[in-house]
């Protein structure tokens, strides 16, 4: 798990361009509009195995069925190649205590059939261990977030982008939100990341996307976070940190519900 066949060198606002296959566990989650019958991306997710995607629970509240794109790089379907696999969700497993107001327990799994075949563009991510989380989520440590969300032009990215964001302390994040009169309560299932300068951040459309950390010793990436929420309409301004779901906090729930 957690291995990319491409060397890691480096909607997301002011994000860095990626190469197809560089982040092979990234999944695009889409929904079909009832009015126009067109399919559009709403969130990201991380592939856990051949039939399961990890994402944010708030991504799954508006529909009962979702289209999943694995191995995807271009946002537009017409640019997809034969290496992109498409699946329809068969089961949605949201955390039973997800709070749509506070976004506490913002985690879910999506099951699909048939199983996907692993390729250079489709690979599973590693789940965290207590040791990995203690190291990776220390303030100042940097993780990679990928997504097709809004760019600095306020348009969805045409290609998968990556941001390399530092973890921030809960206190710093709470104080930053207080500056714009938002009372932020970070539970044990959350953490904060982003730049004080705001030069790079996640944005609308990046929800559910994984924040992964690279271990040079094992040459593996581990998912420690899922994009949960930020301050609406202020993606790349100073002190506008993103709040992530802390995956390690939910490992007991994941292991109980993971349909392996």
Short mmCIF file of C-alpha atoms in Angstrom, two decimals:
data_model
loop_
_atom_site.label_atom_id
_atom_site.label_comp_id
_atom_site.label_asym_id
_atom_site.label_seq_id
_atom_site.Cartn_x
_atom_site.Cartn_y
_atom_site.Cartn_z
CA UNK A 1 0.00 0.00 0.00
CA UNK A 2 0.92 3.66 -0.27
CA UNK A 3 3.42 3.27 -3.08
CA UNK A 4 3.52 5.43 -6.18
CA UNK A 5 5.49 4.23 -9.15
CA UNK A 6 6.42 7.83 -9.82
CA UNK A 7 8.91 9.62 -7.60
CA UNK A 8 7.19 12.17 -5.37
CA UNK A 9 8.95 15.48 -5.96
CA UNK A 10 6.95 17.87 -4.47
CA UNK A 11 -8.31 22.59 -5.88
CA UNK A 12 -6.19 23.20 -4.42
CA UNK A 13 -5.53 26.91 -4.51
CA UNK A 14 -2.09 27.79 -5.89
CA UNK A 15 -1.45 24.06 -5.99
CA UNK A 16 1.32 22.26 -7.81
CA UNK A 17 0.61 20.32 -10.98
CA UNK A 18 0.87 16.57 -10.70
CA UNK A 19 1.61 13.76 -13.14
CA UNK A 20 -0.92 11.06 -14.01
CA UNK A 21 -0.31 8.14 -11.67
CA UNK A 22 1.66 10.12 -9.09
CA UNK A 23 -1.12 9.82 -6.49
CA UNK A 24 -2.74 6.49 -7.46
CA UNK A 25 -4.98 6.20 -4.39
CA UNK A 26 -6.83 9.45 -5.13
CA UNK A 27 -10.46 8.83 -6.12
CA UNK A 28 -12.88 11.32 -7.67
CA UNK A 29 -16.44 11.11 -6.31
CA UNK A 30 -19.20 12.40 -8.57
CA UNK A 31 -22.97 12.71 -8.50
CA UNK A 32 -25.48 12.89 -11.34
CA UNK A 33 -27.69 15.97 -11.52
CA UNK A 34 -31.41 15.16 -11.55
CA UNK A 35 -32.12 18.18 -13.74
CA UNK A 36 -29.51 17.91 -16.49
CA UNK A 37 -28.57 14.23 -16.08
CA UNK A 38 -24.93 15.33 -16.18
CA UNK A 39 -22.32 13.97 -13.78
CA UNK A 40 -20.08 16.34 -11.85
CA UNK A 41 -17.39 15.92 -9.21
CA UNK A 42 -18.24 16.85 -5.66
CA UNK A 43 -15.47 15.33 -3.53
CA UNK A 44 -12.33 13.27 -3.36
CA UNK A 45 -11.49 10.09 -1.53
CA UNK A 46 -8.73 7.55 -0.89
CA UNK A 47 -8.70 3.96 -2.11
CA UNK A 48 -8.35 1.46 0.77
CA UNK A 49 -8.60 -1.77 -1.20
CA UNK A 50 -10.06 -3.15 -4.42
CA UNK A 51 -13.62 -2.21 -3.43
CA UNK A 52 -13.52 0.47 -0.72
CA UNK A 53 -12.98 4.24 -0.70
CA UNK A 54 -12.45 6.39 2.41
CA UNK A 55 -13.94 9.89 2.31
CA UNK A 56 -15.72 12.54 4.38
CA UNK A 57 -19.26 11.82 5.59
CA UNK A 58 -20.54 15.24 4.52
CA UNK A 59 -19.79 14.29 0.91
CA UNK A 60 -22.49 11.61 0.98
CA UNK A 61 -25.48 13.53 2.35
CA UNK A 62 -27.10 14.67 -0.91
CA UNK A 63 -27.49 11.40 -2.80
CA UNK A 64 -27.80 7.65 -2.40
CA UNK A 65 -25.66 6.74 -5.41
CA UNK A 66 -22.29 8.06 -6.52
CA UNK A 67 -19.96 7.55 -9.45
CA UNK A 68 -16.35 6.79 -8.53
CA UNK A 69 -13.43 7.46 -10.86
CA UNK A 70 -10.21 5.59 -10.11
CA UNK A 71 -6.93 6.39 -11.82
CA UNK A 72 -8.34 9.74 -12.91
CA UNK A 73 -6.16 12.74 -13.73
CA UNK A 74 -8.24 15.06 -15.94
CA UNK A 75 -11.42 16.50 -14.47
CA UNK A 76 -13.33 16.25 -17.76
CA UNK A 77 -14.52 12.75 -18.64
CA UNK A 78 -13.83 13.26 -22.35
CA UNK A 79 -10.11 13.50 -21.57
CA UNK A 80 -10.03 10.19 -19.67
CA UNK A 81 -8.03 7.32 -21.10
CA UNK A 82 -8.35 3.55 -20.87
CA UNK A 83 -6.51 3.51 -17.54
CA UNK A 84 -9.40 5.26 -15.76
CA UNK A 85 -11.86 2.87 -14.07
CA UNK A 86 -15.44 3.91 -13.31
CA UNK A 87 -17.58 2.32 -10.59
CA UNK A 88 -21.00 2.97 -9.07
CA UNK A 89 -21.33 2.94 -5.29
CA UNK A 90 -23.04 -0.16 -3.88
CA UNK A 91 -22.96 0.72 -0.17
CA UNK A 92 -22.45 3.94 1.83
CA UNK A 93 -21.14 3.60 5.38
CA UNK A 94 -21.11 6.97 7.16
CA UNK A 95 -20.07 7.35 10.78
CA UNK A 96 -23.30 7.07 12.81
CA UNK A 97 -22.38 10.08 14.94
CA UNK A 98 -21.53 12.45 12.09
CA UNK A 99 -22.73 15.95 13.00
CA UNK A 100 -23.69 18.03 9.96
CA UNK A 101 -23.40 21.26 11.98
CA UNK A 102 -20.02 20.83 13.69
CA UNK A 103 -18.68 18.29 11.16
CA UNK A 104 -17.55 16.09 14.03
CA UNK A 105 -17.01 12.43 13.04
CA UNK A 106 -16.77 13.49 9.38
CA UNK A 107 -15.74 10.14 7.93
CA UNK A 108 -17.32 7.54 5.68
CA UNK A 109 -16.58 4.57 3.46
CA UNK A 110 -17.97 3.88 0.02
CA UNK A 111 -18.13 0.30 -1.22
CA UNK A 112 -18.37 -0.55 -4.92
CA UNK A 113 -18.51 -3.56 -7.24
CA UNK A 114 -16.91 -5.16 -9.11
CA UNK A 115 -13.42 -5.13 -7.59
CA UNK A 116 -10.95 -2.85 -9.33
CA UNK A 117 -7.67 -4.19 -10.67
CA UNK A 118 -4.51 -2.51 -9.38
CA UNK A 119 -2.44 -0.76 -12.04
CA UNK A 120 0.27 1.89 -12.08
CA UNK A 121 -2.55 4.45 -11.83
CA UNK A 122 -4.69 2.63 -9.23
CA UNK A 123 -3.15 1.66 -5.88
CA UNK A 124 -4.40 1.56 -2.26
CA UNK A 125 -3.22 3.93 0.47
CA UNK A 126 -1.83 2.81 3.84
CA UNK A 127 -3.85 3.41 7.00
CA UNK A 128 -2.15 5.11 9.96
CA UNK A 129 -0.57 3.52 13.02
CA UNK A 130 -0.21 5.22 16.43
CA UNK A 131 3.48 5.73 15.67
CA UNK A 132 2.90 7.24 12.22
CA UNK A 133 0.29 9.65 13.54
CA UNK A 134 2.46 10.80 16.42
CA UNK A 135 5.21 11.67 13.93
CA UNK A 136 3.18 12.96 11.00
CA UNK A 137 0.68 15.16 12.84
CA UNK A 138 3.19 17.07 14.95
CA UNK A 139 2.90 20.82 14.20
CA UNK A 140 5.19 21.77 11.34
CA UNK A 141 5.14 18.40 9.64
CA UNK A 142 4.00 18.57 6.02
CA UNK A 143 1.58 16.32 4.20
CA UNK A 144 0.34 16.15 0.62
CA UNK A 145 -3.27 16.91 -0.32
CA UNK A 146 -4.59 16.26 -3.82
CA UNK A 147 -7.81 17.41 -5.45
CA UNK A 148 -9.70 18.99 -8.34
CA UNK A 149 -11.25 21.79 -6.27
CA UNK A 150 -11.38 25.52 -6.98
CA UNK A 151 -8.14 27.21 -8.00
CA UNK A 152 -7.11 30.82 -7.41
CA UNK A 153 -9.28 31.69 -10.44
CA UNK A 154 -12.32 30.28 -8.58
CA UNK A 155 -12.72 27.58 -11.22
CA UNK A 156 -12.39 23.81 -10.76
CA UNK A 157 -8.95 22.55 -11.71
CA UNK A 158 -8.77 20.75 -15.07
CA UNK A 159 -6.06 18.43 -13.75
CA UNK A 160 -5.32 16.86 -10.40
CA UNK A 161 -3.39 19.33 -8.22
CA UNK A 162 -1.28 18.81 -5.12
CA UNK A 163 -0.61 21.03 -2.11
CA UNK A 164 2.17 20.38 0.43
CA UNK A 165 0.68 21.73 3.67
CA UNK A 166 2.12 22.04 7.18
CA UNK A 167 0.19 20.75 10.18
CA UNK A 168 -0.72 23.52 12.64
CA UNK A 169 -1.50 23.40 16.35
CA UNK A 170 -5.14 23.38 17.43
CA UNK A 171 -4.58 26.59 19.38
CA UNK A 172 -3.27 28.46 16.33
CA UNK A 173 -6.23 27.29 14.27
CA UNK A 174 -8.83 28.25 16.90
CA UNK A 175 -7.27 31.71 17.26
CA UNK A 176 -7.24 32.22 13.48
CA UNK A 177 -10.94 31.36 13.16
CA UNK A 178 -11.74 33.65 16.10
CA UNK A 179 -10.28 36.57 14.12
CA UNK A 180 -13.19 36.23 11.68
CA UNK A 181 -15.72 35.67 14.46
CA UNK A 182 -15.98 31.91 14.04
CA UNK A 183 -16.01 29.84 17.21
CA UNK A 184 -14.10 26.69 16.33
CA UNK A 185 -14.25 23.60 18.50
CA UNK A 186 -11.66 21.06 17.38
CA UNK A 187 -12.55 17.60 18.66
CA UNK A 188 -10.11 14.72 19.08
CA UNK A 189 -11.16 13.57 15.62
CA UNK A 190 -9.87 16.72 13.89
CA UNK A 191 -6.64 18.52 13.13
CA UNK A 192 -5.65 21.67 11.27
CA UNK A 193 -3.24 22.38 8.42
CA UNK A 194 -2.28 25.19 6.06
CA UNK A 195 0.01 28.18 5.67
CA UNK A 196 -0.22 31.36 7.79
CA UNK A 197 0.35 33.30 4.57
CA UNK A 198 -2.49 31.50 2.82
CA UNK A 199 -0.46 30.98 -0.35
CA UNK A 200 -1.68 27.40 -0.83
CA UNK A 201 -4.78 25.72 0.55
CA UNK A 202 -7.63 23.37 -0.12
CA UNK A 203 -10.86 24.80 -1.50
CA UNK A 204 -14.44 23.94 -2.42
CA UNK A 205 -14.43 20.63 -4.26
CA UNK A 206 -11.48 19.20 -2.34
CA UNK A 207 -13.65 17.80 0.49
CA UNK A 208 -12.97 14.18 1.37
CA UNK A 209 -9.58 14.27 -0.33
CA UNK A 210 -6.80 12.53 1.59
CA UNK A 211 -3.87 14.21 3.30
CA UNK A 212 -1.01 11.74 3.05
CA UNK A 213 2.49 11.65 4.51
CA UNK A 214 5.54 10.03 2.93
CA UNK A 215 7.89 7.76 4.88
CA UNK A 216 11.28 7.61 3.19
CA UNK A 217 12.31 4.54 5.20
CA UNK A 218 9.45 2.41 3.89
CA UNK A 219 8.82 4.31 0.62
CA UNK A 220 5.13 4.38 1.55
CA UNK A 221 2.42 7.02 1.94
CA UNK A 222 -0.06 6.97 4.82
CA UNK A 223 -3.43 8.74 4.96
CA UNK A 224 -3.63 10.77 8.17
CA UNK A 225 -6.40 13.22 7.22
CA UNK A 226 -9.45 13.85 5.06
CA UNK A 227 -10.42 17.38 3.99
CA UNK A 228 -13.41 18.32 6.16
CA UNK A 229 -14.04 22.09 6.11
CA UNK A 230 -12.62 25.59 5.97
CA UNK A 231 -13.91 29.16 5.88
CA UNK A 232 -16.29 29.54 2.93
CA UNK A 233 -15.05 31.68 0.07
CA UNK A 234 -11.70 32.41 1.71
CA UNK A 235 -9.55 29.54 0.50
CA UNK A 236 -6.17 31.17 -0.01
CA UNK A 237 -6.23 34.12 2.39
CA UNK A 238 -3.86 34.36 5.39
CA UNK A 239 -4.78 32.29 8.46
CA UNK A 240 -7.57 30.42 6.65
CA UNK A 241 -6.58 26.95 7.77
CA UNK A 242 -8.29 23.77 6.64
CA UNK A 243 -9.74 21.38 9.22
CA UNK A 244 -9.15 17.70 8.50
CA UNK A 245 -10.71 14.54 9.86
CA UNK A 246 -8.04 12.75 11.93
CA UNK A 247 -8.13 9.26 10.44
CA UNK A 248 -6.21 7.59 13.29
CA UNK A 249 -8.92 8.59 15.77
CA UNK A 250 -11.40 6.53 13.77
CA UNK A 251 -9.31 3.40 13.23
CA UNK A 252 -11.49 1.28 15.56
CA UNK A 253 -14.58 2.33 13.57
CA UNK A 254 -12.81 1.74 10.25
CA UNK A 255 -11.66 -1.74 11.21
CA UNK A 256 -15.14 -2.68 12.46
CA UNK A 257 -16.83 -1.53 9.27
CA UNK A 258 -14.25 -2.10 6.57
CA UNK A 259 -15.92 -4.59 4.20
CA UNK A 260 -12.85 -6.65 3.44
#
